[in-house]
Coordinates of C-alpha atoms in Angstrom, one line a residue:
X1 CA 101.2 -34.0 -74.6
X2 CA 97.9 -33.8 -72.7
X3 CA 96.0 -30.5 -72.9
X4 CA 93.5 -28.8 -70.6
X5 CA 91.4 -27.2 -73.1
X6 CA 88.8 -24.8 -72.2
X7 CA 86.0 -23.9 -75.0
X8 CA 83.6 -21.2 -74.7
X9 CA 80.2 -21.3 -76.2
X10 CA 80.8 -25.4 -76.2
X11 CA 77.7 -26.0 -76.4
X12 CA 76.7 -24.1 -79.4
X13 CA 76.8 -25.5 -82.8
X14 CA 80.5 -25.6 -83.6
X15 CA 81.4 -25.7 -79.5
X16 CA 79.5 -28.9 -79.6
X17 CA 81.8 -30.6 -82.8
X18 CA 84.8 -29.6 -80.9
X19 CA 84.4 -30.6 -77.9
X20 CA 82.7 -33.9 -79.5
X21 CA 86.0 -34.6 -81.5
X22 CA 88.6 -33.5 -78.4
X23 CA 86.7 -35.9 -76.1
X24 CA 86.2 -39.1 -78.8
X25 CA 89.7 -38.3 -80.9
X26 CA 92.2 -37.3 -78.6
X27 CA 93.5 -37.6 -75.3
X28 CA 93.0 -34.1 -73.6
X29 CA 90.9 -32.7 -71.1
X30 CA 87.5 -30.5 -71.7
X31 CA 86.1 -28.1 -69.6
X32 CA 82.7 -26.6 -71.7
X33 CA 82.1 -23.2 -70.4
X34 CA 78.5 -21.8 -71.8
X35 CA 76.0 -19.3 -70.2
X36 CA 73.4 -21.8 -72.6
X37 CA 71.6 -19.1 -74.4
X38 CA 68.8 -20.2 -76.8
X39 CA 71.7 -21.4 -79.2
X40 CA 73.2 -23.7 -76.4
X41 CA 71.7 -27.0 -76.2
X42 CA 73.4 -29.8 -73.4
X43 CA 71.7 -32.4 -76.0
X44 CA 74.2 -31.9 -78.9
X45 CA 76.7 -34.0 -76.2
X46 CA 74.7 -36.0 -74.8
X47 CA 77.3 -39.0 -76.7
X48 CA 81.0 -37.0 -74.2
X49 CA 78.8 -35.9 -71.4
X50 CA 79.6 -39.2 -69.3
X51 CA 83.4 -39.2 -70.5
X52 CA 85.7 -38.5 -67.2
X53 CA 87.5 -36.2 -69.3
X54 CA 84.5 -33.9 -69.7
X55 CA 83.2 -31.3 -67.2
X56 CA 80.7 -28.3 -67.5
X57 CA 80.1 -24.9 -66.5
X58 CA 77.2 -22.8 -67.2
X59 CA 79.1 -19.2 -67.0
X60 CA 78.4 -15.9 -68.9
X61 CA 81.7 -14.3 -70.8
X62 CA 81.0 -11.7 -69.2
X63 CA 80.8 -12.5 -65.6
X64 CA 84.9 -11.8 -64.9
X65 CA 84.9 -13.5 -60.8
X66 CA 83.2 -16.3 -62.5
X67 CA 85.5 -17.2 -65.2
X68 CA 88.3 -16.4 -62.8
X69 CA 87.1 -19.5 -60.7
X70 CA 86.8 -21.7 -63.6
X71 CA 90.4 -20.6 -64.8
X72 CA 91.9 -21.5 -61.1
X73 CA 89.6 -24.7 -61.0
X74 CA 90.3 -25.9 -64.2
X75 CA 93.5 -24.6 -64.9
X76 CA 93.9 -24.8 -69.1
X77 CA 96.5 -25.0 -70.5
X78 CA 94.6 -23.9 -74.0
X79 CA 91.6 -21.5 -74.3
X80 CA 89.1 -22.2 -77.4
X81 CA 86.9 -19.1 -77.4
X82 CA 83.8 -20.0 -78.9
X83 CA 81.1 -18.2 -77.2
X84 CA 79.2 -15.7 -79.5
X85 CA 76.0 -14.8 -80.8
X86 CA 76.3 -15.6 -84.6
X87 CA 73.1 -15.3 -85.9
X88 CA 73.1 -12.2 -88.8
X89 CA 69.2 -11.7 -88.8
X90 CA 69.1 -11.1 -85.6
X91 CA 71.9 -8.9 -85.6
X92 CA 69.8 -6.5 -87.7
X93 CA 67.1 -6.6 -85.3
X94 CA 68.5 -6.7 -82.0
X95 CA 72.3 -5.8 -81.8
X96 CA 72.5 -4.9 -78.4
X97 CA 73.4 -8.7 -77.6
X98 CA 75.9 -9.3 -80.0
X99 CA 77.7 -5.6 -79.0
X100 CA 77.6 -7.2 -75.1
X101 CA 78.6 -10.9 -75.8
X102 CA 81.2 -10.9 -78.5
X103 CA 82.7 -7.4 -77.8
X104 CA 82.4 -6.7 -73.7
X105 CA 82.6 -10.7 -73.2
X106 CA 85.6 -11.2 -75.4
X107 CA 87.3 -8.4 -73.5
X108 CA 86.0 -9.9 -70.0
X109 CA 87.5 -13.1 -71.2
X110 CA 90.8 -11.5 -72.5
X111 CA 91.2 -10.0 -69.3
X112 CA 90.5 -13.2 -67.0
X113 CA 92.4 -15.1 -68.9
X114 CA 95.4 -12.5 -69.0
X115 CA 95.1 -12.3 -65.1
X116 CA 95.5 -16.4 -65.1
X117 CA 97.7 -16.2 -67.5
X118 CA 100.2 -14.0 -65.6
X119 CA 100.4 -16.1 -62.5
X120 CA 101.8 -19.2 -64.4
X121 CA 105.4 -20.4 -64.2
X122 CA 107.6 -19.3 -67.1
X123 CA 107.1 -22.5 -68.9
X124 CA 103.3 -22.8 -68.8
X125 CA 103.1 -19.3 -69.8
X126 CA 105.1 -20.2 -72.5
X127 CA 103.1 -23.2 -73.4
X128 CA 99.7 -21.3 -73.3
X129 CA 97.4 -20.5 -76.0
X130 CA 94.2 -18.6 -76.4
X131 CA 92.8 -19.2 -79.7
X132 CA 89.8 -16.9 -80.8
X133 CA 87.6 -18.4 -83.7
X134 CA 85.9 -16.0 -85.8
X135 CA 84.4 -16.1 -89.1
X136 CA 85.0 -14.4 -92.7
X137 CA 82.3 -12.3 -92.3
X138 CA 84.5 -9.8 -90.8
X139 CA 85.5 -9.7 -94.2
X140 CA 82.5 -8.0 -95.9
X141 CA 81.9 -9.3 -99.3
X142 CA 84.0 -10.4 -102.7
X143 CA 83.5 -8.1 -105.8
X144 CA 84.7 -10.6 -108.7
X145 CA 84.3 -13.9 -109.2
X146 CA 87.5 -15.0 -108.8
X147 CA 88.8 -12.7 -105.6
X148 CA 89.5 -15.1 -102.4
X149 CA 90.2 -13.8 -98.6
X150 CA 93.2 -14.2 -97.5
X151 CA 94.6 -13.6 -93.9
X152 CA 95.3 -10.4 -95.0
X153 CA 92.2 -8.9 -96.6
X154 CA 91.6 -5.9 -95.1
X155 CA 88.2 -6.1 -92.8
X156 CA 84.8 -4.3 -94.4
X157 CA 82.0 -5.8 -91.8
X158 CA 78.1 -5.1 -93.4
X159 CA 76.0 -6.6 -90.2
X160 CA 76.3 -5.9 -86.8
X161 CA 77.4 -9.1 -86.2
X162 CA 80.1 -8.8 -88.3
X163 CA 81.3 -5.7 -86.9
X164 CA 81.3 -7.4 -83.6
X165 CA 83.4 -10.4 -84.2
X166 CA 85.7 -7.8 -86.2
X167 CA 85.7 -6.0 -82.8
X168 CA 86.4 -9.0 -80.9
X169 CA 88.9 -9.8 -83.3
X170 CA 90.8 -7.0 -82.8
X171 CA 90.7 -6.5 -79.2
X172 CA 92.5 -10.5 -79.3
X173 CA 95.2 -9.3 -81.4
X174 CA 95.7 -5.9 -79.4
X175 CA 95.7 -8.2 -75.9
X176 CA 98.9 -10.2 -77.9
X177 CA 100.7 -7.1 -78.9
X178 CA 100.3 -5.0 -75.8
X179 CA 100.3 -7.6 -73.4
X180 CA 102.3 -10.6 -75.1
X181 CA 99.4 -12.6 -74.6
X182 CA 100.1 -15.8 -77.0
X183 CA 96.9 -15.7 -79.3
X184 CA 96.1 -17.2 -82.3
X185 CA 92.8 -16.6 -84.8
X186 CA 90.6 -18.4 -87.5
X187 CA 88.6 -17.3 -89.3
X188 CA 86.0 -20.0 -91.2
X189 CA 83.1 -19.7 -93.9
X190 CA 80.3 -20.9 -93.4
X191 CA 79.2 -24.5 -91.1
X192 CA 77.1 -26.5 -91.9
X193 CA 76.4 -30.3 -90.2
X194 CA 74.9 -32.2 -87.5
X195 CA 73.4 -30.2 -84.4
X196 CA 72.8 -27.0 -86.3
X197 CA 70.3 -24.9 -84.9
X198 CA 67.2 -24.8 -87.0
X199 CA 67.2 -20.9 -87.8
X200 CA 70.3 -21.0 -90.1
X201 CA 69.7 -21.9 -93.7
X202 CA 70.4 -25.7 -94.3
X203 CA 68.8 -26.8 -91.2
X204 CA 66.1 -24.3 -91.3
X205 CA 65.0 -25.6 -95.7
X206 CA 65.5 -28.9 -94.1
X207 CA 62.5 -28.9 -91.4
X208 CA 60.5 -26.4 -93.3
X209 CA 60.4 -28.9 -96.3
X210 CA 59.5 -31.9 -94.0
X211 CA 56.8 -29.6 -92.5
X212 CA 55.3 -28.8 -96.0
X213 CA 56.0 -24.8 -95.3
X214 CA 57.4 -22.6 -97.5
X215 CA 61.7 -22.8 -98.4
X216 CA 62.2 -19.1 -98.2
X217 CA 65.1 -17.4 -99.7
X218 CA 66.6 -13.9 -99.8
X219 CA 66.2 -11.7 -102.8
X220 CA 67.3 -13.9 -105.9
X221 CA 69.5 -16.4 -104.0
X222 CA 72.2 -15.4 -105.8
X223 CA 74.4 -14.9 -102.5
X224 CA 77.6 -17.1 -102.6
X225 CA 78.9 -18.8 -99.7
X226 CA 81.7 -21.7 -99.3
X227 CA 80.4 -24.0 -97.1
X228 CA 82.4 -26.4 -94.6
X229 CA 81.4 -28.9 -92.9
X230 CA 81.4 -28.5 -89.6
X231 CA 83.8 -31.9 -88.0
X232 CA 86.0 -30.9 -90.8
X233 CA 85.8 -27.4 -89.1
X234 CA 86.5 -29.0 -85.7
X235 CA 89.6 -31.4 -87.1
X236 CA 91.0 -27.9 -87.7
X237 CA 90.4 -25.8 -84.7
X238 CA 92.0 -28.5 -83.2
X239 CA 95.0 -28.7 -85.4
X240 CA 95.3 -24.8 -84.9
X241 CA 95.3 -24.6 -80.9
X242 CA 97.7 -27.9 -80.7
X243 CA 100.5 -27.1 -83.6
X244 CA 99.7 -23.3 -84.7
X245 CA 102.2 -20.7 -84.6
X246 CA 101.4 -17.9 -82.0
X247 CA 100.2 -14.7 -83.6
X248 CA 99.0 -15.9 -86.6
X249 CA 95.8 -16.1 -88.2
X250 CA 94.2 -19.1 -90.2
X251 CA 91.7 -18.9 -92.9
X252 CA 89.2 -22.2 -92.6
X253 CA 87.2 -22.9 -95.8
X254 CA 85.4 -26.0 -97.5
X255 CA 86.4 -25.1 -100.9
X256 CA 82.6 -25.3 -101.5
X257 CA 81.4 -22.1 -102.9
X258 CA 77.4 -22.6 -103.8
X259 CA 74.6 -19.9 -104.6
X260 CA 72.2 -20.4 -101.7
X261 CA 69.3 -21.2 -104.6
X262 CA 71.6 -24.3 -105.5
X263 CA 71.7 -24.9 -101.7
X264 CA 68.4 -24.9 -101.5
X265 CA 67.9 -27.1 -104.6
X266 CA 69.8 -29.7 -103.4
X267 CA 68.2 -29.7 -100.5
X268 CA 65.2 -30.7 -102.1
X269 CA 66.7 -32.9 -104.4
X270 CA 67.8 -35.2 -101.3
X271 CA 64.7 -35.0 -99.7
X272 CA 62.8 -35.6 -103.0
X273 CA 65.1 -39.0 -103.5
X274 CA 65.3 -40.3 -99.6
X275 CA 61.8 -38.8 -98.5
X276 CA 59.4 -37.9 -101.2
X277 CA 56.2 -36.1 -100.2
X278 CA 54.0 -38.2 -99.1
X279 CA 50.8 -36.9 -100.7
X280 CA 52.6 -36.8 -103.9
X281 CA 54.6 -39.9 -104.7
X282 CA 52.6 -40.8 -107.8
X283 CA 52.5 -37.2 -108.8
X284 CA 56.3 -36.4 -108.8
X285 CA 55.9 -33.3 -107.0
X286 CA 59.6 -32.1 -105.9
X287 CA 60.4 -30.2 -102.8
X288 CA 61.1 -28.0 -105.0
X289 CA 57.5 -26.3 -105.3
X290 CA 58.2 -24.9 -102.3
X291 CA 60.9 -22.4 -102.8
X292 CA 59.8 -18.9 -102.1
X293 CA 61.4 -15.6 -102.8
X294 CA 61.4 -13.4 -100.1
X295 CA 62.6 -9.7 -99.9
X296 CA 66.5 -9.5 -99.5
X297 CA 68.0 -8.5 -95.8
X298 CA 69.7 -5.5 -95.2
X299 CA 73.2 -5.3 -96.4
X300 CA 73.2 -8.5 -97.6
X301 CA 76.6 -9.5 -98.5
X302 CA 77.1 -11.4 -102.2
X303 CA 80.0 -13.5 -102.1
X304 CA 82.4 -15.3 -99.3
X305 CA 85.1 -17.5 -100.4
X306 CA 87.9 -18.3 -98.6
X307 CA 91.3 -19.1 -99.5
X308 CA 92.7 -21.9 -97.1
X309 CA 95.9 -22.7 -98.6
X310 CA 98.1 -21.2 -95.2
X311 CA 96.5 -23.7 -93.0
X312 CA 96.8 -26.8 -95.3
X313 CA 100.5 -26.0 -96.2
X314 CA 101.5 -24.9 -92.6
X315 CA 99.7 -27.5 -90.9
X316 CA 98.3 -30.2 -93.0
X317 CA 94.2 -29.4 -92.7
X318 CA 92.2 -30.2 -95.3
X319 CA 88.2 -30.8 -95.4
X320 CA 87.8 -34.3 -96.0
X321 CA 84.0 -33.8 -97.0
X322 CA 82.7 -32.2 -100.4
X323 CA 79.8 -30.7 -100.1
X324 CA 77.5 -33.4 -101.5
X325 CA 78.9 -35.9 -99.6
X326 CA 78.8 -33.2 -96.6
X327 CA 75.0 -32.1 -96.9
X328 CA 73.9 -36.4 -97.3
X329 CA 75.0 -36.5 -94.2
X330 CA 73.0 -33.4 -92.8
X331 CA 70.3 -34.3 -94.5
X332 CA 70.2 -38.1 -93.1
X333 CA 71.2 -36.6 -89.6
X334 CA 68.2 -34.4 -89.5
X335 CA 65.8 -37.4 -90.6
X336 CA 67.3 -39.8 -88.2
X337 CA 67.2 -37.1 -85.7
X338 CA 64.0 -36.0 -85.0
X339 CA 63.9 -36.2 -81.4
X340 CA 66.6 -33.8 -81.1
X341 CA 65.5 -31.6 -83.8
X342 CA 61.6 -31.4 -82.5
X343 CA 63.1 -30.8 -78.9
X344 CA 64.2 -27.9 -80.7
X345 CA 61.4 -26.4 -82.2
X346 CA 59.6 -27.2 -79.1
X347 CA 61.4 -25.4 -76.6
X348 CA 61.3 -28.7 -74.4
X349 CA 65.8 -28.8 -75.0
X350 CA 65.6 -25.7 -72.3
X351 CA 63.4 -27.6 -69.5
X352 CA 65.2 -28.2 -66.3
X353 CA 68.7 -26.7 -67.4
X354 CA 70.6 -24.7 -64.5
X355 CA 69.9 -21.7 -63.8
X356 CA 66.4 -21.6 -66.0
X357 CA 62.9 -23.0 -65.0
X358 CA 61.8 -25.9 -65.3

């Protein structure tokens, strides 16, 4: 069966895998629906953009007659919601935006789609599904060493982010029980991969070490987190909104728990064997030098892991990368990437984009 699926925030980091792998590996139809915030960059599918199966609509979560349009225009028959702001630090600073997008636009979404949602025929409405991807942050942190969360771990947010994707969370799973809306949630640990914005950890060590600037990391870097990679993330979204069973939720994990030191290590260790500092070949100077311990964030949570055995013995998902073999391939992207990543950096990935000028 050919699906109409609509993703929100596709042209964000993950948005961008997803609708990457629904336009080259299967045979539905993608309508991207981002407002393109700082975090949303056209570039990152610039290889679907041309595909006849692909259309795009700069729109704010939050702008209800405007998503109602898209909904009657595009008519989905699956709604991937995506759009968030994700980025912890700046929770902390500024939470005013991640209050507005992931808690007043998920319920402006919820309510759209509910409205579209209700004028369908019997069958479509049966057939319909709004899947809501979240993260295990929601979670708050692990205490031992050998603790996992489950799809039933109760929620302890630390970050205002968190506590807004738990808030989004809940409002989904409220829309299903009080209006039968047929929802289903994941919840992942944390992405790493191609097209990540340079602020978040991996991508952020990566540039700073080609750059010669410091690799800055929180506190000790003892912090645990299980990384996925993020077109193994995708292959499972897309499992989840296709074959999942309405009303449940789906933990999403790499199996790849790392301290963020040894994240950071490796790092370094890649770039020391495929680019080795220039100034320093004969030396043997390592990336390494660079690390620098900063003071810890706020609340900094210690350990994520996530236990993803539902969604591999319900539906069959699981990651195909480790994380070495994952990161190579991050790290290789970035170097063989540089226009996309500079663009970046540069600001010059906002020039000319709707609605913004030029």
């Amino acid at each position: 069966m050919t699906h109409h699926i609509l993703v929100t925030g596709g042209a964000g980091f993950i948005g961008s895998a997803v609708v990457r792998h629904l336009i080259d590996h299967t045979p539905h139809e993608v309508a991207n629906l981002d407002k393109l915030t700082y975090a949303g960059n056209l570039e990152s599918l610039a290889s679907v953009s041309d595909s006849s199966r692909y259309r795009f609509y700069q729109v704010d979560i939050c702008d209800g007659p405007a998503l109602d349009a898209v909904l009657a225009e595009f008519k989905p028959t699956a709604v991937m919601h995506l759009a968030a702001e994700s980025h912890v630090d700046r929770s902390i600073d500024g939470p005013a935006d991640f209050i507005q997008t992931n808690i007043v636009g998920t319920y402006t979404l919820l309510e759209a789609v509910r409205r579209y949602w209700n004028g369908l025929a019997e069958e479509s409405k049966a057939a319909f599904r709004f899947h809501h991807i979240s993260t295990d942050e929601v979670y708050g942190d692990l205490e031992g060493t050998e603790d996992l969360f489950t799809e039933t771990t109760p929620y302890a947010p630390s970050s205002p982010y968190s506590a807004s994707k738990a808030s989004s969370d809940h409002l989904v799973r409220a829309w299903q029980r009080t209006y039968g809306l047929p929802v289903l949630v994941t919840n992942c640990s944390n992405n790493y991969g191609p097209y990540h914005f340079p602020e978040k950890l991996i991508p952020h060590v990566i540039l700073n070490a080609l750059a010669g600037k410091p690799l800055p990391v929180y506190g000790d870097g003892s912090q645990i987190r299980d990384w996925l990679y993020v077109e193994d993330h995708a292959r499972a979204l897309v499992e989840v909104v296709c074959k999942g069973q309405v009303g449940e939720t789906y933990n999403i994990g790499g199996h790849n728990e790392k301290r963020n030191l040894e994240v950071v290590e490796t790092i370094c260790d890649l770039l020391d064997e495929l680019v080795p500092r220039a100034a320093d070949r004969d030396q043997g100077c390592s990336y390494r030098e660079l690390i620098t311990f900063v003071k810890d964030r706020p609340g900094h949570d210690r350990r994520y892991a996530i236990d993803a055995s539902k969604i591999e013995r319900e539906l069959g998902w699981k990651p195909e990368e480790t994380f070495e073999t994952g990161l190579r391939k991050t790290v290789q992207w970035y170097l063989d990437n540089r226009d996309w990543w500079q663009r970046v950096l540069s600001g010059d990935y906002r020039l000319g984009r709707l609605g913004e000028q030029a």
